[in-house]
Coordinates of C-alpha atoms and ligand atoms in Angstrom, one line a residue:
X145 CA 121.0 88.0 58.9
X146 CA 121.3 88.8 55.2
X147 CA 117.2 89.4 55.3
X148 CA 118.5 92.7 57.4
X149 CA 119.5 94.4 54.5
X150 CA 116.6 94.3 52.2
X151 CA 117.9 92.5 49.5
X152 CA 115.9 91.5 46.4
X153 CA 114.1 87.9 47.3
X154 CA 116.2 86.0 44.4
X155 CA 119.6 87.5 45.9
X156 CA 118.5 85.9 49.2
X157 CA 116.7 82.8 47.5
X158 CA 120.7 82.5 46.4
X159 CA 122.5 83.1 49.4
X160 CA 120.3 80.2 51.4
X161 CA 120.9 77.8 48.3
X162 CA 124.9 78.9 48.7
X163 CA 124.6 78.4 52.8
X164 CA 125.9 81.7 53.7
X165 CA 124.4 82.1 57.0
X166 CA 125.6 85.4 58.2
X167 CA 127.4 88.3 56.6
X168 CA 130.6 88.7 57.1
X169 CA 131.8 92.0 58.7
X170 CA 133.0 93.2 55.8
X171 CA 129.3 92.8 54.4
X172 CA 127.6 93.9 57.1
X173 CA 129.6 97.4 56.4
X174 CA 129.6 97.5 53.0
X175 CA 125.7 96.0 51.5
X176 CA 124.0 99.0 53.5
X177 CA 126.6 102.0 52.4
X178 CA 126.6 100.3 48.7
X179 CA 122.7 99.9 48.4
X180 CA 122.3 103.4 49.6
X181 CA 124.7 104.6 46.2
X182 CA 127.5 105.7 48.3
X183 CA 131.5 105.5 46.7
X184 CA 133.3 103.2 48.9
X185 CA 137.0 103.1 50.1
X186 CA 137.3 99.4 51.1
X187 CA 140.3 98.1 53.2
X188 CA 139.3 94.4 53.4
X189 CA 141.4 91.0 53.0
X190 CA 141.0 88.4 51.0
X191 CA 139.0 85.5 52.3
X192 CA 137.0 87.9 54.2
X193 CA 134.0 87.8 52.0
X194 CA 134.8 91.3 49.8
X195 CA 133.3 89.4 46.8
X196 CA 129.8 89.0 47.6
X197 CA 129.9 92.4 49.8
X198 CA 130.4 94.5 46.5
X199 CA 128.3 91.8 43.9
X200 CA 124.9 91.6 46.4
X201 CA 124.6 95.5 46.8
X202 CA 125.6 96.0 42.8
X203 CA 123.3 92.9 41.6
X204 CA 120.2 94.3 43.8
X205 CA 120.8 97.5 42.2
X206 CA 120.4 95.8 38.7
X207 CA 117.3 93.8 39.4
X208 CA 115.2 97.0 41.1
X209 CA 115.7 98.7 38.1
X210 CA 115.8 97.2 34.6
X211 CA 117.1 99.0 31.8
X212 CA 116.9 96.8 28.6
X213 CA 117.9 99.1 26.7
X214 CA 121.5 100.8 28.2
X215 CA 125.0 99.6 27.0
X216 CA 127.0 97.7 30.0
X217 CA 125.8 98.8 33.5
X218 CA 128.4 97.4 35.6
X219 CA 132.3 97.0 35.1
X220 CA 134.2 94.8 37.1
X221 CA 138.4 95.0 37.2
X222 CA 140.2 92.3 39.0
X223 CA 144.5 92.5 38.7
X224 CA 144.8 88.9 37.4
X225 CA 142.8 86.5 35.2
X226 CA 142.1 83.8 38.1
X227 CA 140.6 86.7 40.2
X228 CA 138.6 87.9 37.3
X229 CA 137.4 84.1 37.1
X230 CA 137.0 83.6 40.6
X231 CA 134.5 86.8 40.6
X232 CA 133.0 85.6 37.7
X233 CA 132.0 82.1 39.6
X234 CA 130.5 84.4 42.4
X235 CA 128.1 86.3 40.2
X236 CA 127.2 82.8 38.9
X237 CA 126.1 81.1 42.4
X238 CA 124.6 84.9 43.5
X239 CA 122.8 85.6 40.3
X240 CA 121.4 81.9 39.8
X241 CA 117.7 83.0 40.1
X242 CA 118.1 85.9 37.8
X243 CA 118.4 87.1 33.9
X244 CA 121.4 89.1 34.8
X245 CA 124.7 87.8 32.9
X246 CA 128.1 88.7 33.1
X247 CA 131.0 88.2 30.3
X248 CA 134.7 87.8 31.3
X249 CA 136.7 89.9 29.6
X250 CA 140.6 88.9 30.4
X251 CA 144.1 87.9 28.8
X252 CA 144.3 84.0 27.7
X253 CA 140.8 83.9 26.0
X254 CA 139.8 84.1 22.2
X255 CA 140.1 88.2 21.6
X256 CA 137.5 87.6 18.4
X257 CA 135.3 85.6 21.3
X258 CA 135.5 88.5 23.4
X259 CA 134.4 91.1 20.9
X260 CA 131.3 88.9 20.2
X261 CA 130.3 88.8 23.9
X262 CA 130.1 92.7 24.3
X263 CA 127.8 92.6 21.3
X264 CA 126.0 89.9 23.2
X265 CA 125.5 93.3 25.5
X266 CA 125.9 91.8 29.5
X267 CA 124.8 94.1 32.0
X268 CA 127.9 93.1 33.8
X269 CA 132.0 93.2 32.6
X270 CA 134.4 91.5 34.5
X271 CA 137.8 92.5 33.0
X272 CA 141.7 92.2 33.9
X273 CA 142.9 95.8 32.3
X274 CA 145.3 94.9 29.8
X275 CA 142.9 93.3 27.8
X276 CA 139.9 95.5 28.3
X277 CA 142.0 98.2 27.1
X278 CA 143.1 96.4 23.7
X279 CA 139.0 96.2 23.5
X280 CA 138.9 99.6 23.7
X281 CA 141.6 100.6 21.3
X282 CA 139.3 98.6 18.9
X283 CA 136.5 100.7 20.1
X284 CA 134.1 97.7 21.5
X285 CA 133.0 98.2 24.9
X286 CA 130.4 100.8 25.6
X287 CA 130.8 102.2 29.2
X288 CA 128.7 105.3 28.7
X289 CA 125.6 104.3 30.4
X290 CA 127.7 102.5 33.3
X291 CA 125.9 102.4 36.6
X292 CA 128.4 100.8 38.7
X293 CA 132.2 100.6 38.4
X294 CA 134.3 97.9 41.1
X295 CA 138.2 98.1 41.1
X296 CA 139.0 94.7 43.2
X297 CA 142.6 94.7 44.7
X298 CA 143.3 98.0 43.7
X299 CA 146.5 97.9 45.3
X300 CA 147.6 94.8 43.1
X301 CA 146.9 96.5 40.3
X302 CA 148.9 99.3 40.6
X303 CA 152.0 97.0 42.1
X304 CA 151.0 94.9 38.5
X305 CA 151.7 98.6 36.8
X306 CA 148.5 98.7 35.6
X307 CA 148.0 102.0 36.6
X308 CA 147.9 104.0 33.2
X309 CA 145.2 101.5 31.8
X310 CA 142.9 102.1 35.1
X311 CA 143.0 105.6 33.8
X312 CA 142.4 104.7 30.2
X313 CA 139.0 102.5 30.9
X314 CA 137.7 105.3 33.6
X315 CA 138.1 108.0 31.0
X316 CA 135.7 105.8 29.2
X317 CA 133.1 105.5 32.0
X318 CA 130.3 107.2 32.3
X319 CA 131.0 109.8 34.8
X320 CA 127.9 109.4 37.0
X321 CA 128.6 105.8 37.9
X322 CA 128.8 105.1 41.9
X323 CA 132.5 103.3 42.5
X324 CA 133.5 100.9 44.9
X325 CA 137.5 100.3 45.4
X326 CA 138.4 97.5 47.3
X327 CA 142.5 97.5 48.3
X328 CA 144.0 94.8 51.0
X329 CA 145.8 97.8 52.3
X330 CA 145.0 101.6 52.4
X331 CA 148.3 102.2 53.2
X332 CA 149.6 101.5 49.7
X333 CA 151.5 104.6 48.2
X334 CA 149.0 104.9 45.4
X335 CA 145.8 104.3 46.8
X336 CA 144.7 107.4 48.6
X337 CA 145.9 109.0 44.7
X338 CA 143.6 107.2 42.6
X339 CA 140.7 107.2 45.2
X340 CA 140.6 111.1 45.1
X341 CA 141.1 110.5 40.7
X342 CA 137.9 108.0 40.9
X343 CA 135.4 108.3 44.1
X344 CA 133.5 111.2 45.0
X345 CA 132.8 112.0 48.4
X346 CA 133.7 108.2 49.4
X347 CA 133.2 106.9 52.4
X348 CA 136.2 104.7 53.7
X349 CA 135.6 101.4 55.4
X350 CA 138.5 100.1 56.9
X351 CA 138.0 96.6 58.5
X352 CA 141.3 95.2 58.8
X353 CA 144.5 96.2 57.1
X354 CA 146.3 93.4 55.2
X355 CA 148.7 94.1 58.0
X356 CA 145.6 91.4 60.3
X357 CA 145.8 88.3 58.9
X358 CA 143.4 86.1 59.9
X359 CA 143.2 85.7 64.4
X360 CA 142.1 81.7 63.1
X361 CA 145.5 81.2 61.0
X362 CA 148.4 79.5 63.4
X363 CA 151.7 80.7 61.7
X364 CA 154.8 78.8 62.6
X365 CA 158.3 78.9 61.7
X366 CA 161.0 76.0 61.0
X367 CA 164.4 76.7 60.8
X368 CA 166.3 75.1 57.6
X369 CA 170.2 74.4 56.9
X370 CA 169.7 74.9 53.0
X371 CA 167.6 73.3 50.5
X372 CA 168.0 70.0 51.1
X373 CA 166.8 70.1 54.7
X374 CA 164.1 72.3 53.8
X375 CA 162.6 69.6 51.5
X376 CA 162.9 66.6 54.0
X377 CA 160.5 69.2 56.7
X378 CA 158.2 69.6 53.7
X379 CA 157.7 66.0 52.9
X380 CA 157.5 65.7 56.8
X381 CA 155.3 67.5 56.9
X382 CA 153.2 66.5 53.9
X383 CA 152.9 63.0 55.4
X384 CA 152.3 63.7 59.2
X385 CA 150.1 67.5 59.0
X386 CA 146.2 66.5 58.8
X387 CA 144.9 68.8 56.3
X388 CA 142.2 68.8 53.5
X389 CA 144.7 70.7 50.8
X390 CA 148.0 72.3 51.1
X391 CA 148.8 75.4 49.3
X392 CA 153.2 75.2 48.9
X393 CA 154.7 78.8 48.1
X394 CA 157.9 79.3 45.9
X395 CA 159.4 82.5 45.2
X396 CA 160.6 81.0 41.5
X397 CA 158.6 78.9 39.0
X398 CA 161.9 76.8 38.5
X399 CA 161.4 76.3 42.4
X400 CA 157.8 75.3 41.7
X401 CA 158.3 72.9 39.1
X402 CA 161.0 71.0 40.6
X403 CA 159.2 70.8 44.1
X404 CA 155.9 69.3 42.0
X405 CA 158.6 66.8 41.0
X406 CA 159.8 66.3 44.5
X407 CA 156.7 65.7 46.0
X408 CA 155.3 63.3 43.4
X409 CA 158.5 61.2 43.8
X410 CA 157.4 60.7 47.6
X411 CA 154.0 59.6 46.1
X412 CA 151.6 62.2 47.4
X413 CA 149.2 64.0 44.7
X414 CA 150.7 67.2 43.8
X415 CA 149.5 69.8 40.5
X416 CA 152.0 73.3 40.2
X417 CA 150.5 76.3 39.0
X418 CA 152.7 79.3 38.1
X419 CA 152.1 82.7 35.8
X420 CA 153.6 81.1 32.8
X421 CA 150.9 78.5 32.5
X422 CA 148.5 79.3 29.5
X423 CA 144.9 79.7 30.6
X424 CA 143.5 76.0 29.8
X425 CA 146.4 74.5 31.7
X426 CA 145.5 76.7 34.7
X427 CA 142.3 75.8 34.5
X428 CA 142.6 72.2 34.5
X429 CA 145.1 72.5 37.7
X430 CA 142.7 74.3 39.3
X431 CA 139.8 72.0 38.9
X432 CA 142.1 68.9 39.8
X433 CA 142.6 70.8 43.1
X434 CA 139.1 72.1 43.6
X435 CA 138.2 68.1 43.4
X436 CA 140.4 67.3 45.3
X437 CA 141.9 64.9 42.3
X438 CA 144.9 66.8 44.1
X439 CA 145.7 67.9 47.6
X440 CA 148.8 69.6 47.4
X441 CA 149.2 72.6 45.3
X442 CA 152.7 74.1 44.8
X443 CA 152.5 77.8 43.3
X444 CA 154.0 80.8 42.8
X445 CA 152.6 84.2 44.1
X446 CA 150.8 85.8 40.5
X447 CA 149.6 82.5 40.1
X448 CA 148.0 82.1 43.2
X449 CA 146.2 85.1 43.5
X450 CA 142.9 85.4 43.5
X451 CA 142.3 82.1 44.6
X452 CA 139.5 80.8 46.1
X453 CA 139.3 77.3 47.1
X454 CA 137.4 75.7 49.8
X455 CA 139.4 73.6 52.3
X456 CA 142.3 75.4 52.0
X457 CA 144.0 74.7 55.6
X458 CA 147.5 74.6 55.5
X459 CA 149.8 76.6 53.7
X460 CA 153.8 75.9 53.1
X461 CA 156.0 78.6 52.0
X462 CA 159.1 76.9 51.0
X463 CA 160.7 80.0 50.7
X464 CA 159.9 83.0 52.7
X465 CA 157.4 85.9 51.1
X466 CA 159.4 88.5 49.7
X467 CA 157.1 91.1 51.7
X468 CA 154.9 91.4 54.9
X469 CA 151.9 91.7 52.1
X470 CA 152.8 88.7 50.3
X471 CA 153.1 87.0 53.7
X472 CA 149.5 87.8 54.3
X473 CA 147.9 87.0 50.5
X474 CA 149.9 83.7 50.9
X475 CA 148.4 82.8 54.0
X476 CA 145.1 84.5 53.7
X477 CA 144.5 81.2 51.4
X478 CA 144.1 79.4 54.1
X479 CA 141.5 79.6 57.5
X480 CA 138.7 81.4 54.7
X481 CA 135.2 82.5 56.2
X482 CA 135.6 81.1 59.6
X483 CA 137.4 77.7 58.5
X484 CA 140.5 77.1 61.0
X485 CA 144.2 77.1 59.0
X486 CA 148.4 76.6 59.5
X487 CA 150.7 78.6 58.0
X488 CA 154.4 77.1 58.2
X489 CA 156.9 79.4 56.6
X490 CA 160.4 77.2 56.0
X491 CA 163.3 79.7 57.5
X492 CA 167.6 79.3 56.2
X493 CA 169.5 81.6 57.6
X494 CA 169.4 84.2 54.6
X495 CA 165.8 84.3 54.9
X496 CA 165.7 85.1 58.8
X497 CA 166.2 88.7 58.5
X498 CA 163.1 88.8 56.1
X499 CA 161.2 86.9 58.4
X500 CA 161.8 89.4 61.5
X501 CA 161.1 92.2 59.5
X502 CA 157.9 90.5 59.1
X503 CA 157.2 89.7 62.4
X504 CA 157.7 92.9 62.7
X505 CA 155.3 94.6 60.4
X506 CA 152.6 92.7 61.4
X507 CA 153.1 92.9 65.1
X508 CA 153.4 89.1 65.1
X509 CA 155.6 86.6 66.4
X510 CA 155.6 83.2 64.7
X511 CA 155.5 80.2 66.6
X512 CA 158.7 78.6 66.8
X513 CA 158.5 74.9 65.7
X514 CA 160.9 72.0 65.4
X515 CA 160.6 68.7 63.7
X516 CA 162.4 66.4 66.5
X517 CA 163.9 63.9 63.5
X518 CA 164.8 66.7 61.1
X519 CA 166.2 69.2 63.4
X520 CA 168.8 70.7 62.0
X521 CA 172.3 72.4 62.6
X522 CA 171.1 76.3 61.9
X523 CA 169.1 77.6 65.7
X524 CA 169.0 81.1 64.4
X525 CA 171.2 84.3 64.4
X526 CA 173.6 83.9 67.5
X527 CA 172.6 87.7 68.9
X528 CA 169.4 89.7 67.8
X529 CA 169.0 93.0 67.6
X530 CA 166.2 94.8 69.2
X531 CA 164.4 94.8 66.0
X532 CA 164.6 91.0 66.0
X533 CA 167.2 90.7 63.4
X534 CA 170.7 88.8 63.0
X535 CA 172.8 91.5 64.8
X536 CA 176.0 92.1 63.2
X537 CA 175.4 92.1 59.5
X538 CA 175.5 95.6 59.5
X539 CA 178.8 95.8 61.1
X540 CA 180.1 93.1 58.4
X541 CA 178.9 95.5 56.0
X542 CA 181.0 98.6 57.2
X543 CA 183.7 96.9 57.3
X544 CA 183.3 96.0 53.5
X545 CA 182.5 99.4 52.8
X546 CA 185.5 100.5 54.4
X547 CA 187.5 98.4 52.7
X548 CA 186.6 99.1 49.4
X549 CA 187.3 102.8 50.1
X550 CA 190.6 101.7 51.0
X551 CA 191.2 99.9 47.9
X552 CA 191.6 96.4 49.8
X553 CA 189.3 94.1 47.6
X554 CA 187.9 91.6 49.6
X555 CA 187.8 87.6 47.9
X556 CA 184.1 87.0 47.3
X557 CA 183.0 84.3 50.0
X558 CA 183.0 80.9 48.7
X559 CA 178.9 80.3 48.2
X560 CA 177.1 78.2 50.9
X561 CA 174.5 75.8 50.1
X562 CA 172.2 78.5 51.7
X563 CA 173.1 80.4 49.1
X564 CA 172.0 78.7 46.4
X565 CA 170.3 81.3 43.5
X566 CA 166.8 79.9 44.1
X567 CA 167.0 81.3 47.8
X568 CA 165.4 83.9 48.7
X569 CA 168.0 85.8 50.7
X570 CA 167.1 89.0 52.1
X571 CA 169.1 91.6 50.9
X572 CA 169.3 89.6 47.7
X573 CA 167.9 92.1 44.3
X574 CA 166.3 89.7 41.3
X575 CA 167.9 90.3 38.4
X576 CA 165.4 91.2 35.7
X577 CA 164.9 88.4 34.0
X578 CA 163.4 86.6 36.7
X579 CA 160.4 88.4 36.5
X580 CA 159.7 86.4 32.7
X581 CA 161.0 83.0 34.7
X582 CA 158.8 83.2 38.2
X583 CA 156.0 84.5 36.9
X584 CA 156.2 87.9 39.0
X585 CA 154.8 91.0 38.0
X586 CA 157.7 93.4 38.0
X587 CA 157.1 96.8 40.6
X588 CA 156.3 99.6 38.9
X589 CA 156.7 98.6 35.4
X590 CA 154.0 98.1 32.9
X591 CA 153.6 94.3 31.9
X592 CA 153.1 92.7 28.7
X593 CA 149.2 92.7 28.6
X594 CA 149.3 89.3 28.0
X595 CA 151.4 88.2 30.7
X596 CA 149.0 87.1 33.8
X597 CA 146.1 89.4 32.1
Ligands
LIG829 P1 136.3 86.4 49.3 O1 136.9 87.2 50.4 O2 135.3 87.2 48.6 O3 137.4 85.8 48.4 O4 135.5 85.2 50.0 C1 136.2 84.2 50.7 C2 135.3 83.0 50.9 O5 134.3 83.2 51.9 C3 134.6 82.5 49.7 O6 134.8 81.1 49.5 C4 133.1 82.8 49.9 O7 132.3 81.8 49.3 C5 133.0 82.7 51.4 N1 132.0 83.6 52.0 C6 131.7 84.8 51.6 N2 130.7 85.3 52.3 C7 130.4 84.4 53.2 C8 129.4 84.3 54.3 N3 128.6 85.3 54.6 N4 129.3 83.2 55.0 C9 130.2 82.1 54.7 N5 131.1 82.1 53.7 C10 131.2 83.2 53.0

């Protein structure tokens, strides 16, 4: 029971209008350690109710003690503008019987607009870091009274290369503030850095790694011949799954677009939502599929992080994750606070040794599925290795080697329809400018602060 934790009455008053019932594990850790001022290390997945765990504890802390008078008291950072908005819709339902207002503060909105609202003095900032940062190159925000300071998906953020700007806005924080990091994995090379940079004498709570999805996900696999094939199972399977909405993942916003196409030509509601999409147009596909004016969203990874939509409870990936982590943000869309879900990941042969390494990595093995009128010609790599991959490709690849070292150039194999560019083969590196063209944040590297800000 939420009463358990002592929570100001309009918090609660809030959380029965909203029909939470019980808190979620990750709540039940976290309200308790957070109300008693502690700095948290949170490992916690998304969909697992990490939002209202670090808002109730924060929010309570704001009502029990007013202060009129002090600059912003509580500073929010989310990796992407979505997740920034998505917070921002939590502190609305969870602060409903209160003064307490919060700004957002992120790429795609009027800067001039933005300057106005910290003048407008918020007790709370919820900010991607790019454009905080421009704010405070202008000298706007006023962090030296913060109370609280929240880094959501820490580990995003430093994938997103925002790393040099987290350290910009915490040099501007007041140095007494409590901090709560929240990360999907703890695991993630930089996280254990910038928790010894930011949290004193944390405490870690580690509830499930982003290795766990969900025990109420089913994940299945089909195998695919090439493109073609793959987009007859996912109009099968568009027409004959029961579901509420369907989440579709494409590794490439070209991908994206043309499957929106696809799917609307076999007369079923689709909306595509991909990083390149200016904020109003992101907005409006989001709303369409919130309604429900749409069912089937088909979206790339940037763009679909952060979301939270209710209903969620099957999701597609056309094209295999690039990483065990993506695997589980992907999916993690789907079977939310309790809500059963179906994950279906669409396999060629390129992708299969990505797929085992997955398996593997999660300790998982995916369901194998087969569509009965759509089955196909590919059953899988012929031998496996103990690892669960195609056995042999290795071998192949000596060979190559030593023949290049022998000066015997090899013709280039004639491509495949499995290898078409759009694939996501395993082995296969992105060449640079993909990262402008899908919408992905690229490793390491600091992004335009405009771009998915
Ligand atoms: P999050 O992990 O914060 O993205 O939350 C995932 C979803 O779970 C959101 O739709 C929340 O509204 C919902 N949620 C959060 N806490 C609870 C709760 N205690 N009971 C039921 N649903 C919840």
């Amino acid at each position: 029971m939420f009463s358990a934790f002592s929570l100001n009455d309009r918090l609660l008053k809030s959380i029965d209008k909203i029909g939470f019932r019980e808190p979620t594990p990750v709540q039940a850790q976290v309200i308790p350690l957070a109300i008693a001022g502690k700095d948290l290390l949170v490992s916690a997945e998304t969909g697992s109710g990490k939002t209202a765990a670090f808002l109730l504890p924060t929010l309570h802390r704001l009502l029990i003690r007013e202060a009129p008078l002090s600059g912003t008291r509580v500073l929010i950072l989310a990796p992407t503008r979505e997740l920034a908005r998505q917070i921002l819709k939590h502190f609305k339902q969870l602060s409903g019987f209160t003064h307490l207002q919060a700004a957002l503060v992120s790429g795609g909105h009027d800067f001039k607009y933005q300057r106005a609202l910290f003048r407008k003095n918020p007790e709370v900032i919820i900010a991607t870091p790019g454009r905080l940062v421009e704010h405070i190159s202008q000298g706007t925000p006023d962090f030296n009274d913060l109370e609280v300071l929240i880094i959501d998906e820490a580990d995003r953020m430093l994938d997103m290369g925002f790393s040099e700007d987290m350290a910009t806005i915490v040099n501007q924080c007041n140095d007494a503030r409590q901090t709560l990091l929240f990360s999907a994995t703890l695991g993630h090379k930089g996280i254990q850095g910038i928790a010894s940079r930011l949290l004193t004498k944390p405490v870690s709570v580690s509830l499930s790694s982003a290795k766990t999805p969900h025990s109420d996900i089913s994940q299945q696999i089909i195998l695919a011949d090439h493109v073609r094939h793959k987009e007859h199972l996912l109009a099968w399977l568009l027409a004959h799954e029961t579901y509420e909405k369907a989440l579709v993942f494409s590794n490439t916003r070209a991908q994206a677009d043309r499957l929106g196409g696809f799917i609307r030509y076999h007369k079923q509601k689709a909306a595509v939502l991909h990083g390149e999409m200016d904020q109003k147009e992101r907005n409006r596909v989001m709303d369409l599929f919130r309604r429900g004016h749409v069912n089937i969203l088909i979206a790339t990874d940037v763009a679909a992080r952060g979301l939270d939509v209710q209903g969620v409870d099957l999701v597609i990936n056309f094209e295999m994750a690039r990483s065990g982590d993506d695997y589980v943000h992907r999916i993690g869309r789907t079977g939310r606070a309790g809500r059963q879900g179906l994950a279906i990941s669409l396999i060629s042969s390129p992708e299969w040794n990505l797929m085992a390494s997955i398996e593997r990595y999660l300790k998982v093995k995916f369901e194998r599925r087969s569509i009965s009128e759509l089955t196909g010609a590919y059953k899988g790599p012929k031998k496996l290795k103990s690892s669960g991959k195609a056995a042999g490709s290795k071998k192949k690849k000596l060979v190559k080697k030593a023949a290049a070292k022998a000066g015997t150039k090899k013709k280039p194999a004639k491509a495949s329809k499995d290898h078409r560019p759009n694939q996501a083969g395993p082995k296969k590196r992105r060449p640079a400018t993909d990262a402008a063209r899908d919408g992905f944040a690229p490793l390491k590297r600091r992004k335009n602060p405009d771009e998915n800000t």
